[in-house]
Amino acid sequence: VPIALLITKGFGDLLEIGNQARPDLFALAIIKPEQLYSNVIEVDERLDHEGSVVRPLDESVLRKDLEEVMNSGITSLAIVLMHSWKNGVHESRVAEIALDFGFDQISVSHKIMPLIKIVGRGQTTAVDAYLSPVLFEYIQLVEKETGSIPLDFMQSSGGMTDAHNFRGKDAIMSGPAGGVIGAAAVAELNGIGEAIGFDMGGTSTDVSRYGGEFEKVVEMETAGIAFQTPSLKINTVAAGGGSILWFDGQKMRVGPESAGADPGPVCYGKSGQLALTDANLFLGRLVPEFFPKAFGKTYDQPLNEVETRKKIKKITEQINVSLDRNLSPEDVARGFIRIANETMASAIKEISVARGFDARTHALVCFGGAAAQHACGIARILGIKKMIIHPMAGLLSAYGIAMADQFRYAIHSIVTPYDKDMLRKFEIQLNEMATPLVKEIIQYGIPKDNIEIKKFLDLRPLGTDNYLTIPLGSFEETVEMFSILHKQLFGFNPAAELELVNLRIEVHGREHHFEESLSQSRARSKSKPSGTVKVAFEESENETPVYQVEDLHLDSFIEGPAIITEAFSTTVVEPGFSVELNRYGHLVLTQDTISEVSVGPERDPIMLEVFNHLFMSVAEQMGYTLINTAYSVNIKERLDFSCAIFDPEGNLVANAPHMPVHLGAMSVSVKEIIVANKGSMKPRDAYLMNIPHRGGSHLPDVTLISPVFSEGVLGAFVANRAHHAEIGGRTPGSMPAEASSLGEEGIVIAPVLLFEGGRDRFAEVEEGPWHLVTIGDKGAAFEI
């Protein structure tokens, strides 16, 4: 609905300005996201950072402004005042006055999300004011039909809440959250401690991780609007059954555009575009005989294999002519599937490897209509041994909602040094936060014995920006747990004092869950296939048996290759995998042999794109770690850094989509390091430099370069270049306009060994000796 934003005077454009992040570095025309509010009122008031009143609220001016807003037809308000997370007195008074005017929806930031940082808190409040009226109207319509039946809704956090507590800001990821809960329930039922949820639909793939506890985030972004609400951590990539297959002249590409559901892939028979589903059909991985006749322009035709074959052959000819190759249509279709699998595997790495978890120790819980066709391919890439496919894999989000608990939460910002003597006070505050939430769930009808309270502290090294959420324990336990998690995520233990950012409480009320029935044992005769089809797998073409899942008996064991069809999906069991039906009717796939990737000397458009994904993934993970560990706003928000991989000669191999000015020159810096340190480099060495005469850009751009060894052989270099706020020059930031020498911009580092075999040399570097040198025709600078 149309909303008005009420914000502290002087900050009317703050939410539009946002932070310094540049979401698309290479866009020639920046299109800023449309803001949710249609009117802004600047409220004459001000609190300081301690929550004390600096300027009292001018109520007379406020009343005139609210009257104008009401007369304009806007009935929903978002109230966001400076430092109200610390003291909500002015926001509460503004809300009281607005209530007198009769506004229908009044969202108050210190009640919606009482966290420090006004931009995130403000956008969250705007989201709530924007969506909640529509949601409430929908709830009322449903309640008219359901009468006295209790009505619950899934939240983005993965917990249920009753209709009257359901808010717009908590609804946005509620559908995918149901899938995450379902995947976790399937994992628990099968006794699996660590699982990755793999939800592959028509347009995109959602992946999540479960390790006994759900991975959660507080900050989200949708349609360019960044806001704060507890949500399950879900990573989405544009790879699904409808992802379009195309050739860019050099590489084969999959997506990110989708053919959609209508017209859909070519095989739908509606003049659609070649898509991933077509590749699976062409290779025999989908069996039209077991699909409903619901396609074509009259919606009563089978899948159109003839048109799919024509389109696959056409793109094969295009690739062969452009690259002077002799690929078969089967090679091309297999290649497209391999590329899609790499894209999805990269998404899984982001929620596992990039966060310090080994994907190989996890099972893959597959759901969504297309996941079971790609499960083996994903597992092969990641080295995962076990995959589980539920009989309701195509409906697992609904299944997850039936398995979810009641959930309430509260968050309160503290922002103070983490002190042992203060811990008791924090425990009392957490108990006070929990009391009303527990009462609410008891009133809902859940026994007290079924209620679990979880208390958390958000801790970070003092002076940094990103916090880690740690379960409440003794002071020593929380510090130790923080140190372990920090080392796991970032590779080192912070030396700084810790700071408590937020207190966080979660209250779970366990309800009666949907219970899975055990499969009835059938006769133990060997399962018989319904027929066979020729299927082109990664390495070979095989005459493959096709089974219908209802023909399998308890503990049926089938060695791949095989295809298993069921009501909501088709499962492809590739060579090197086996499958059995467990007592719950779940298909359990096992990778019997972990295969190695083999690459030939020929230029290959398939493997070129595959390794492009692999190397890009490494560079992107480097970037995430840099953002999370950085102190500087330049790095954390402006993303003024670059990460890249270089070959042993210092040539650029792959880079994340970072700063072009960095990437164009970094190769020169790597080559300078190679020349200066030939024969002396060791594993876990790292070199620091910024000198423009050796590949640097300007002095604040400091480059860190490290050799990568494999079995004692130098195989590559990794490097990052980041803009530091202060480099010691005459003026903050960069070169003063009237400067005549490089030294006036700051200190020159040409280059220095910062880490030797993993041991830092900070003290030696700081001590020097630093000396004055002449560089170029004129000018001087200090270097070590």
mmCIF file of C-alpha atoms in Angstrom, residues 5-13 40-44 61 65:
data_model
loop_
_atom_site.group_PDB
_atom_site.id
_atom_site.type_symbol
_atom_site.label_atom_id
_atom_site.label_comp_id
_atom_site.label_asym_id
_atom_site.label_seq_id
_atom_site.Cartn_x
_atom_site.Cartn_y
_atom_site.Cartn_z
ATOM 1 C CA LEU A 5 8.005 7.755 5.985
ATOM 2 C CA LEU A 6 8.445 9.816 9.144
ATOM 3 C CA ILE A 7 12.157 10.367 9.806
ATOM 4 C CA THR A 8 14.337 12.745 11.837
ATOM 5 C CA LYS A 9 14.655 16.226 10.302
ATOM 6 C CA GLY A 10 17.606 16.486 7.927
ATOM 7 C CA PHE A 11 17.529 12.800 6.986
ATOM 8 C CA GLY A 12 14.630 12.734 4.521
ATOM 9 C CA ASP A 13 16.692 11.144 1.745
ATOM 10 C CA VAL A 40 8.448 11.764 3.460
ATOM 11 C CA ILE A 41 7.846 13.834 6.595
ATOM 12 C CA GLU A 42 10.908 15.186 8.378
ATOM 13 C CA VAL A 43 10.141 15.175 12.105
ATOM 14 C CA ASP A 44 11.665 18.031 14.109
ATOM 15 C CA VAL A 61 4.343 20.936 13.267
ATOM 16 C CA ASP A 65 2.141 17.289 8.548
#
